[in-house]
Structure formats: structure tokens, C-alpha cells
Backbone as a ProteinNet text record, in pm:
[ID]
protein_1_A
[PRIMARY]
MGSLAGYRIKRGLWWVCLFFCLLSWVILLTFGSTWLYRLDVHLLGILTDVPMSVARLMRNYHQMLSYVMFPWVQHLQMSDFPSSYAGAQHFADVKQLVLVNNLVLVVTTPLSVYFLRQLRRQKLLWQLMRPVTVMAVIPFGLLLLLLANFQTFFTDFHQVLFRNQDWLFDPVTDPIINVLPETFFMHCFILAIILFEGCLLVAWLIGRRALNQLK
[TERTIARY]
12237.6	12093.6	12116.5	12176.1	12211.4	12200.4	12314.3	12360.3	12224.8	12132	12026.4	11932.9	11942	11788.9	11855.2	12039.5	12027.4	12035.6	12025.5	12007.6	11868.3	11772.4	11632.4	11604.5	11624.3	11625	11706.7	11798.8	11874.3	11798.8	11730.4	11673.3	11542.8	11466.8	11332.7	11359	11471.3	11479	11516.5	11556.3	11577.1	11438.8	11331.2	11214.1	11129.8	11174.3	11093	11146.9	11265.2	11339.8	11226.9	11232.4	11159.5	11041.7	10962.8	10801.2	10800.9	10881.7	10913.6	10937.1	11019.8	11097.4	10958.9	10859.6	10756.8	10649.4	10668.4	10578.2	10584.8	10693.2	10726.4	10719.4	10762.3	10747.9	10584.9	10513.4	10330.1	10303	10397.5	10289.6	10356.6	10499.4	10537.3	10435.3	10443.7	10373.9	10233.9	10105.8	10011.4	10042.4	10053.5	10106.7	10120.5	10223.8	10236.4	10128.3	10038.9	9932	9849.4	9877.6	9754.3	9647.5	9702.7	9561.9	9453.4	9457.8	9361.3	9260.9	9319.7	9278.5	9200.2	9267.1	9196.7	9103.8	9092.6	8969.4	8876.5	8907.9	8805.5	8707.5	8812.2	8752.3	8607.8	8618.1	8500.7	8398	8436.1	8344.3	8275.9	8357.3	8288.8	8238.5	8243.3	8208.5	8250.8	8392.4	8451	8415.6	8421.5	8388.7	8259.9	8131.1	7998.1	7993.8	8009.3	8008.8	8135.9	8260.3	8386.8	8331.7	8392.7	8368.6	8532	8561	8710.8	8730.7	8800.4	8852.8	8917.4	8910.4	9028.6	9122.6	9160.7	9348.7	9377.9	9297.8	9346.4	9366.4	9217.4	9234.3	9367.2	9407.6	9493.8	9619	9645.6	9755	9777.1	9664.6	9643.2	9680.8	9623.2	9688	9826.9	9892.9	10035.9	10082.8	10065.9	10120.9	10141.8	10008.8	9988.7	10070.8	10086.6	10180.7	10351.3	10354.6	10477.1	10540.3	10480.9	10521.1	10526.5	10398.2	10409.6	10556.2	10586.3	10660.7	10769.1	10876.2	10941.1	11005	11120.2	11200.7	11222.4	11288.1	11345.2	11211.6	11081.6	10968.3	10974	10986.4	10944	10800.8	10707.2	10612.6	10513.2	10396.9	10291.5	10233.2	10176.7	10124.8	10041.2	9952	9812.2	9756.8	9769.2	9686.5	9597	9495.6	9342.7	9301.4	9365.6	9331.4	9407	9338.3	9434.7	9424.3	9528.2	9504.9	9531.9	9477.2	9447.1	9639.3	9585.9	9742.6	9726.4	9613.2	9585.4	9611.3	9550.8	9546.8	9677.7	9770.1	9903.6	9986	9982.5	10021.3	9976.1	9859.3	9848.2	9955.9	9905	10004.9	10163.4	10222	10375.5	10377	10258.4	10294.9	10284.2	10196	10170.4	10338.8	10398.8	10503.8	10596.6	10596	10746.9	10682.6	10593.4	10547.4	10607.8	10542.8	10614.3	10796.8	10823.6	10977.6	11023.2	10982.6	11024.2	11017	10894.3	10866.9	10970.1	11022.6	11104.8	11244	11292.3	11401.8	11423.8	11269.2	11283.7	11323.2	11248.5	11274.3	11410.6	11483.3	11620.8	11707.7	11724	11722.6	11708.8	11628.4	11571	11574.2	11553.5	11564.8	11712.7	11776.9	11890.2	11951.1	11923.1	11905.3	11843	11711.6	11621.7	11665.4	11731	11803.6	11917.6	11965.8	12099.5	12069.9	11947.6	11890.2	11818.9	11796	11709.6	11797.4	11917.3	12016.1	12118.8	12089.7	12158.6	12069.1	11973	11855.9	11891	11881.8	11879	11994.2	12121.4	12291.9	12272.2	12241.1	12170.8	12093.1	11996.6	11881.6	11758.3	11722	11629	11538.9	11537.2	11424	11272.8	11320.3	11156.8	11081.7	11200.2	11164.1	11047	11050.6	10953.6	10808.3	10802.5	10642.4	10545.1	10653.1	10567.3	10555.9	10637.6	10680.4	10571.5	10565	10485.1	10331	10321.3	10201.2	10119.4	10263.6	10162.5	10154.7	10281.8	10243.3	10096.6	10056.1	9923.5	9814.6	9844.6	9678.9	9646	9753.3	9705.4	9667.5	9694.9	9634.1	9502.7	9427.3	9320.5	9235	9299.7	9230.1	9225	9316.1	9251.4	9147.5	9202.9	9038.5	8913.8	8918.9	8771.1	8723.8	8787.3	8772.5	8751.2	8810.4	8765.1	8637.4	8641.1	8487.8	8385	8387.5	8293.4	8257.1	8321.1	8279.9	8427.1	8424.1	8570	8568.1	8445.3	8442.1	8523.7	8509.3	8566.3	8697.1	8716.1	8873.7	8933.1	8913.4	8943.3	8981.5	8872.3	8892.8	8999.2	9005	9107.4	9264.5	9253.1	9384.1	9485.8	9359.2	9440.6	9487.1	9368.4	9420.2	9548.8	9559.2	9706.4	9829.6	9831.6	9899.5	9922.5	9815	9815.7	9803.1	9871.2	9873.2	9760.5	9701.4	9652.9	9529.6	9428.4	9297.5	9292	9429.5	9435.7	9379.1	9414.5	9343.6	9166.4	9126.5	8964.7	8961.9	8954.4	8926.6	8800.1	8800.1	8728.9	8690.6	8581.9	8577.5	8569.6	8549.9	8562.4	8688.9	8787.2	8937.7	9000.4	8991.7	9073.2	9015.4	8949	8870.4	8929.5	9041.9	9101.4	9043.7	8974	8900.3	8779.2	8731.2	8626.3	8620.1	8746.1	8773.6	8863.9	8882.6	8933.9	8848.2	8766	8666.9	8683.7	8621.4	8660	8699	8585.6	8595.6	8705.9	8768.5	8921.1	8974.1	9040.8	9066	9083.9	8938.1	8893.9	8980.8	8962.1	9031	9225.8	9253.4	9392.3	9433.7	9324.4	9373.8	9356.3	9249.7	9269.5	9323.3	9392.1	9491.3	9626.2	9668.6	9804.6	9767.4	9672.6	9638.5	9630.5	9593	9617.7	9722.9	9811.4	9981.5	10066.9	10041.1	10124.1	10026.2	9933.2	9899.2	9989.7	9991.6	10036.8	10170	10256.5	10401.2	10432.7	10337.3	10344.7	10270.7	10230.6	10173.1	10289.6	10364.2	10469.9	10606.9	10573.3	10696.6	10683.2	10538.9	10507.7	10532.5	10495.4	10471.3	10690.5	10724.8	10862.2	10916.5	10901.4	10926.2	10855.2	10745.4	10665.6	10800.4	10785.8	10869.6	11007	11110.9	11225.4	11207.9	11081.2	11050.6	11018.9	10964.4	10925.2	11107.9	11153.4	11311.2	11369.4	11354.1	11429.2	11360.6	11284	11202.5	11284.7
11838.1	11866.4	11946.3	12041.8	12023.6	11963.6	11842.4	11703.4	11639.9	11640.4	11561.1	11634.2	11765.4	11860	11806.2	11807.1	11821.3	11648.1	11586.1	11415.3	11431.6	11483.4	11485.9	11512.5	11656.4	11714.9	11660	11602.4	11471.3	11402.7	11326.3	11208.4	11238.6	11350.9	11400.7	11457.7	11489	11537.5	11406.7	11289.8	11111	11081.4	11094.4	11087.7	11150	11293.6	11399	11318.9	11290.5	11249.6	11165.3	11025.5	10897.2	10916.7	11003.8	11063	11140.5	11190.3	11241.3	11174.8	11032	10942.6	10870.3	10829.2	10742.6	10796	10928.1	11030.7	11010.8	11057.7	11100.2	10954.1	10816.2	10720.6	10669	10755	10676.7	10793.9	10909.6	11018.5	10880.9	10868.4	10830.2	10711	10624.3	10513.7	10558.5	10640.4	10666.5	10730.3	10781.8	10874.2	10740	10658.7	10540.8	10415.2	10428.5	10331.1	10352.2	10317.3	10321	10239.8	10117.1	10039.3	10095.2	10167.5	10227.4	10322.9	10405	10429.9	10363.6	10253.8	10162.7	10108.2	10112.2	9985	10122.2	10242.7	10366.4	10375.1	10343.7	10350.6	10284.4	10194.3	10067.3	10068.9	10137.1	10126.9	10289.6	10402.3	10472	10566.9	10463.3	10465.1	10582.7	10601.2	10747.6	10760	10636.3	10642	10676.3	10653.8	10683.1	10790.3	10860.5	10990.2	11036.5	10956.2	10984.5	10884.2	10883.7	10792.3	10773	10668.1	10652.2	10557.3	10419.1	10280.5	10344.4	10200.8	10186	10207.3	10139	10138	10258.1	10356.4	10481	10578.4	10573.8	10666.2	10648.7	10540	10462.1	10563.3	10517	10577	10754.1	10792.3	10973.3	10985.6	10861.5	10886.2	10898.5	10763.7	10737.9	10868.7	10940.2	11025.2	11139	11228.4	11295.4	11232.2	11164.9	11120.1	11118.1	11066.8	11094.9	11205.7	11296.3	11445.8	11496.2	11451.7	11521.7	11457.9	11306.1	11240.5	11249.5	11226.5	11221.2	11399.4	11404.1	11526.6	11593.4	11423.7	11477.3	11519.1	11462.8	11527.5	11635.3	11729.6	11863.8	11912.6	11854.6	11888.8	11786.8	11867.7	11768.8	11762.9	11649.3	11612	11508.7	11500.5	11412.9	11370.7	11242.5	11204.3	11289.6	11284	11346.2	11430.3	11480.1	11603.4	11728.4	11818.7	11971.7	11999.4	12107.9	12163.9	12284.5	12377.1	12557.6	12597.1	12732.4	12766	12770.3	12780.6	12760	12619.5	12536.1	12394	12334.3	12378.2	12333.4	12377.2	12524.7	12554.9	12510.9	12406.4	12363.5	12213.4	12167.8	12018.6	12078.1	12177.6	12221.1	12286.7	12331.3	12321.1	12186	12153.1	11983.1	11916.5	11910.6	11851.9	11891.1	12015.5	12085.3	12053.3	12049.6	11953	11814.3	11731.8	11615.8	11597.1	11689.4	11702.5	11751.3	11801.7	11840.5	11698	11649.5	11500.4	11390.2	11401.4	11353.3	11340.2	11455.5	11472.7	11483	11474.7	11465.1	11316.8	11243.6	11121.2	11051.4	11139.3	11083.1	11089.3	11223.5	11252.9	11195.1	11170.1	11123.3	10934.4	10901.7	10716.5	10688.5	10742.6	10664.4	10718.1	10865.9	10888.3	10797.6	10781.1	10672.3	10576.3	10484.3	10369	10339.1	10434.3	10457.4	10488.3	10532.2	10548.1	10412.5	10370.8	10279.6	10127.5	10118.7	10046.3	10047	10185.7	10222.1	10137.6	10184.1	10142.6	9989.5	9931.3	9816.2	9733.2	9799.9	9753.4	9772.8	9898	9930.2	9871.7	9742.7	9654.9	9776.7	9892.4	10009.7	10003.7	9923.7	9929.3	9919.5	9865.7	9893.8	10064.9	10128.4	10271.9	10358.4	10218.2	10295	10326.2	10256.8	10178.7	10325.6	10415.7	10522.1	10630.9	10610	10754.7	10712.6	10612.4	10552	10559.6	10527.2	10561	10690.4	10790.8	10915	10939.4	10912.2	10930.2	10868.7	10782.7	10701	10812.2	10907.9	10973.9	11107.8	11142.2	11251.5	11141.5	11088.2	11013.3	10992.2	10962	10933.2	11055.9	11154.2	11267.3	11313.8	11315.8	11361.7	11293.6	11176.3	11032.2	11083.5	11127.1	11181.9	11277.9	11386	11546.9	11503.3	11425.9	11386.1	11309.6	11232.6	11154.5	11255.8	11318.9	11417.2	11496.5	11521.9	11625.9	11633.2	11607.4	11536.4	11656.5	11723.5	11859.5	11981.9	11990.2	12106.2	12045.1	11948.4	11896.8	11918.7	11881.8	11885.4	12047	12135.4	12288.7	12339.8	12297	12319	12293	12148.7	12136.7	12160.5	12256.9	12292.1	12427.3	12505.3	12618.6	12638.1	12530.9	12545	12504.4	12418.3	12394.9	12477.6	12524.4	12632.5	12735.2	12857.7	13007.1	13065.1	12975.6	13073	12924.1	13002.6	12895.6	12812.4	12864.6	12760.9	12576.1	12518.1	12368.2	12379.7	12476.7	12517.8	12454.3	12327.1	12315.7	12351.4	12426	12419.6	12300.1	12248.7	12114	12166.9	12254.9	12311.7	12360.3	12383.8	12410.7	12324.1	12273.1	12124.8	12006.9	11922	11809.4	11738.8	11699	11610.9	11576.8	11697	11673.1	11600.8	11587.8	11487.5	11395.7	11301.1	11177.9	11206.8	11294	11264.6	11320.3	11269	11280.3	11284.6	11377.2	11386.3	11263.5	11173.4	11092.1	10990.2	10976.6	10917.6	10962.3	11108.2	11134.4	11158.3	11119.2	11082.9	10921.3	10817.6	10709.8	10689.7	10827.6	10851	10853.2	10946.1	11007.2	10868.6	10782.5	10712.4	10598.5	10583.9	10445.9	10528.7	10627.3	10710.3	10693	10666.8	10654.2	10540.3	10455.2	10272.3	10282.7	10313.2	10298	10337.7	10432	10493.6	10442.2	10457	10347.3	10194.3	10156.4	10006.2	10000.5	10107.9	10137.9	10149.6	10223.8	10255.4	10113.2	10050.7	9901.8	9823.8	9790.7	9663.1	9741.2	9868.5	9969	9926.8	9941.7	9882.2	9766	9636.5	9523.9	9518.6	9550.7	9525.2	9575.8	9679.7	9722.8	9650.2	9626.7	9497.9	9374.3	9353.7	9246.3	9263.6	9359.6	9381.3	9401.4	9454.8	9442.9	9308.7	9267.4	9098.7	9024.7	9025.8	9010.6	8988.9	9129.2	9191.7	9157	9098.7	8977.4	8915.3
13249	13202.6	13050.2	13024.4	12867.6	12753.4	12817.8	12733.5	12701.8	12810.3	12777.7	12681.2	12735.2	12596.7	12459.2	12432.2	12349.2	12275.4	12344.4	12273.5	12264.7	12311.4	12306.7	12194.4	12154.8	12053.4	11905.3	11962.6	11862.5	11831.7	11893.5	11868.5	11825.7	11875.5	11810.5	11645.2	11596	11475.4	11382.3	11472.4	11428	11353.3	11451.2	11419.8	11363.8	11330	11240.7	11067.9	11060.7	10948.4	10935.1	11001	10962.7	10933	10986.9	10957.7	10832.7	10763.3	10622.9	10555.1	10576.8	10537	10462.5	10544.9	10545.1	10437.8	10469.5	10407.6	10264.2	10252.9	10113.7	10055.6	10106.1	10007.6	9955	10061.7	10047.2	9960.7	9956.3	9852.7	9736.7	9675.9	9545	9552.1	9607.3	9595.8	9570.2	9592.1	9563.1	9437.2	9416.3	9282.3	9184.8	9145.4	9087.5	9080.6	9180.9	9187.4	9063.6	8933.2	8859.9	8817.6	8894.3	8923.7	8966.3	9086.9	9144.8	9049.6	8965.8	8856.1	8781.9	8711.3	8605.1	8706.4	8821.1	8909.5	8904.3	8945.7	8904.4	8790.1	8702.3	8587.2	8537.8	8592	8623.4	8713	8797.6	8960.5	8928.2	8914.2	8903.9	8800.5	8649.1	8510.4	8430.3	8494.4	8421.9	8251.2	8201.7	8081.5	8027.4	8100.9	8086.1	7932.3	7980	7863.3	7800.1	7800.1	7694.1	7640.3	7459.3	7367.2	7355.3	7477.8	7448.4	7547.6	7479.4	7480.3	7672.2	7741.2	7892.5	7849.1	7708.5	7702.2	7675.2	7616	7548.9	7681.7	7715.7	7854.8	7922.2	7979.9	8067.5	7988.8	7820.5	7826.9	7811.2	7817.3	7832.7	8011.4	8088.3	8243.3	8243.2	8195.7	8185.9	8135.2	8031.5	7990.4	8090.9	8154.9	8279.8	8353.5	8447.1	8531	8496.9	8338.1	8383.8	8353.8	8319.4	8286	8482	8516.8	8693.9	8749.3	8722.1	8827.7	8805.8	8674.1	8623.5	8557.6	8643.3	8583.6	8446.1	8374	8281.8	8145.1	8196.5	8105	8134.5	8026.8	8030.5	7999.9	7911.3	7852.8	7870.7	7916.4	7909	7764.5	7744.4	7597.7	7651.3	7667.1	7636.6	7496.5	7494.6	7324.7	7286.8	7366.3	7326.5	7442.7	7514.5	7645.5	7620.5	7523.3	7539	7667	7695.8	7817	7789.7	7874.3	7871	7960.9	7904	8018.3	8133.8	8240.6	8353.4	8361.7	8316.7	8387.3	8373.2	8230.3	8230.8	8323.7	8365.9	8518.9	8630.6	8633.2	8737.4	8744.3	8663.9	8603	8648.6	8606.5	8608.4	8806.9	8838	9018.1	9108.8	9028.5	9083.4	9049.4	8955.7	8929.4	9057.8	9002.5	9132.2	9289.3	9312.4	9468.3	9466	9319.9	9333.3	9338.6	9276.4	9282.5	9448.7	9482.8	9641	9703.8	9666.5	9761	9741.1	9590.6	9559.6	9630.6	9625.4	9709	9860.2	9925.5	10080.1	10078	10004.4	10019.6	9936.4	9901.5	9876	10010.3	10019.8	10137.5	10310.1	10329.3	10458.3	10449.3	10272.8	10329.3	10419.4	10329.4	10376.9	10536.2	10530.1	10698.3	10780.2	10769.1	10830.2	10831.1	10742.9	10747.3	10829.9	10816.8	10941.8	11091.2	11084.2	11216.2	11310.6	11194.5	11209.2	11240.3	11186.6	11198.2	11330	11353.7	11519.7	11615	11613.2	11686	11723.1	11623.4	11627.2	11660.5	11624.4	11672.1	11855.6	11899.7	12045	12080.9	12015	12097.9	12159.1	12070	12110.4	12028	11945	11859.4	11880.6	12014.4	12132.4	12123.7	12120.4	12134.4	11988.2	11903.6	11777.8	11780.7	11930	11980.1	11993.1	12076.7	12103.9	12018.2	11908.9	11824.3	11752.4	11678.5	11540.8	11589.8	11751.7	11770.2	11787.9	11803.4	11808.7	11693	11559.8	11445.9	11330.7	11407.1	11370	11373.2	11450.6	11482.1	11379.4	11313.1	11201.9	11116.8	11022.1	10952.2	10961.3	11113.8	11163.3	11150.3	11236.2	11189.2	11070	10932.4	10793.1	10750.6	10840.5	10728.6	10805.3	10920.8	10943.9	10914.6	10873.9	10800	10670	10592.9	10412.4	10398.7	10515.1	10509	10561.8	10666.3	10675.1	10572.2	10491.1	10355.5	10311.2	10210.9	10168.5	10058.7	9992.8	9869.1	9953.5	10104	10186.9	10178	10185.2	10230.4	10146.7	10017.3	9897.7	9852	9883.2	9848	9931.3	10081.7	10190.3	10160.1	10065.2	10027.6	9964.3	9824.4	9716.7	9734.9	9871.9	9916.4	9968.9	10066.1	10098.6	10073.1	9928.7	9883.8	9736.5	9696.1	9555.7	9597.6	9562.2	9553.6	9481.2	9370	9257.4	9252	9152.4	9125.9	9013	8977.6	8839.1	8819.7	8986.3	8963.3	8969.8	8960.3	8935.9	8776.3	8753.3	8587.8	8485.2	8398.4	8314.6	8246.7	8214.6	8116.2	7997	7921.9	7828.9	7785.7	7853.1	7819.4	7847.3	7962.4	8050.9	8045.2	7897.3	7938.4	8033.8	8084.5	8144.4	8264.8	8319.6	8415	8426.1	8310.3	8311.1	8354.9	8336	8364.3	8514.6	8576.7	8706.9	8816.7	8854.9	8924.2	9086	9187.3	9291.3	9420.1	9351.1	9429.1	9425.3	9285.1	9291.2	9345.2	9337.7	9464.3	9578.2	9645.2	9779.8	9775.6	9708.7	9693.5	9691.3	9654.5	9629.8	9811.3	9850.9	9976.5	10088.9	10042.6	10158.3	10169.3	10019.9	9949.3	10049.3	10042.4	10119.3	10253.9	10310.5	10466.5	10499.8	10419.4	10453.6	10429.8	10361.3	10309.9	10445.3	10483.9	10586.5	10699.3	10764.8	10861.4	10897.9	10745.2	10743.7	10775	10710.2	10785.2	10915.6	10972.7	11138.7	11189.3	11162.5	11238.6	11219.8	11075.6	11116.5	11183.4	11176.2	11263.1	11414.1	11450.8	11608.3	11618.3	11532.8	11581.7	11580.3	11523.1	11548.2	11684.4	11686.5	11838.2	11907	11929.9	12057.8	12036.8	11891.1	11908.4	11988.1	11982	11994.5	12205.6	12245.8	12377.1	12436.2	12335.4	12425.3	12460.4	12314.5	12308.8	12460.4	12503.8	12605.4	12765.4	12759	12881.9	12882.3
[MASK]
+++++++++++++++++++++++++++++++++++++++++++++++++++++++++++++++++++++++++++++++++++++++++++++++++++++++++++++++++++++++++++++++++++++++++++++++++++++++++++++++++++++++++++++++++++++++++++++++++++++++++++++++++++++++

């Protein structure tokens, strides 16, 4: 009985590892999807009231992303957008969260690859089906919340992740907020959900195929 409970706990930890592996990759890919911002620049008319070319804006956006995503970039320096102390502190807080995400990715990716290889070797890939189905419920719940009232969702999201109010940018002292509308962030969340659900669908199909091969 004890050995069975231990096996279930161990197997559960492997599924948790796989979940965080997928989540960390999705977060990284979403942050790196500069094409989405470029698309929104046109779709949302971001530069309507900002006298700047798309190319120059994208240069500033890449500078911001480089600071947030790369640990060796220690200072936030955007060519055309100064930052207040509070604004710079918020970007530093985001950078710390991204670095934690990257650490999770580095740790869980090789473990998840090992786990999946073990499942394949033991002809147990069909076991993917139930866990990924459970995992798929979470993003759908988030999607419903953000579509119902994104402003409330966005506010609650920041209050959970950040212990200060530095994320409330003043357009005068932190003009970068003028080119980062809330709708863009909503599109980022939707993209992340699509990527996550897509990964789970692939995993479910792999499990389904493995199950059919056993019949």
C-alpha cells in the first residue's frame, strides 16, 4: 500500500514537472513573439498619436525586451522612452520573474524529456491523455476570465505577482506606456493560451496514437 502511494506521488511530481516545463516554454515564446507587437502596432494604431516610425518603435521595444529577457543586460536603456524610478523598478521586477521562469525551464526541460522517454520506452505514452486533459482546463478558465473583463483580470494579475504599485505607469514620466496598450497584453495572454493548448493537443494526440497501437 505504501509503495503504491509512493509511486503515485512520484508519478504526480513528474506530471507537475511536465506542466511547468510547458508553461515556462510558453511564457518564453510569448515574450519573444515580437511579431505580435509589430502586428498590433498596425491593428491598434499604436503610433497614431506618437510621432515615430515603426522601425524606431520596434528598436525601442527590442531594447526593452533585451533588458527583461537577458540576464547579461543589466541596465534598461530605451532610445526614445525615459523611465522614472518606479517604472525602472517595475521592469526590474519583471526581469526577475522572467529569470525565474528561465530557471524553471532549464531545470524542468531535461527532466521532462527524460520522463517522456521513459514513457515511450515502457509503452506508456497513452498515459499522457488524462493529465493533459486536466491541464487543458486551467487555460480555458483563464480565457473566460480575461474575456469577461480584461481590465479586472489584468489588475488582479499584477496585484498577485507584484507587491507594489510600480506597474501603474504615469504617461508623463513613463511614456513607454503610451505604446503598450492593455489590448496588446490581452493578445499576449491569448497567444500564450493558444500555445499552451496547442502543446497539450499534440501531447494528447501522441497519447491517443500510442493507445491505438496497443489495440
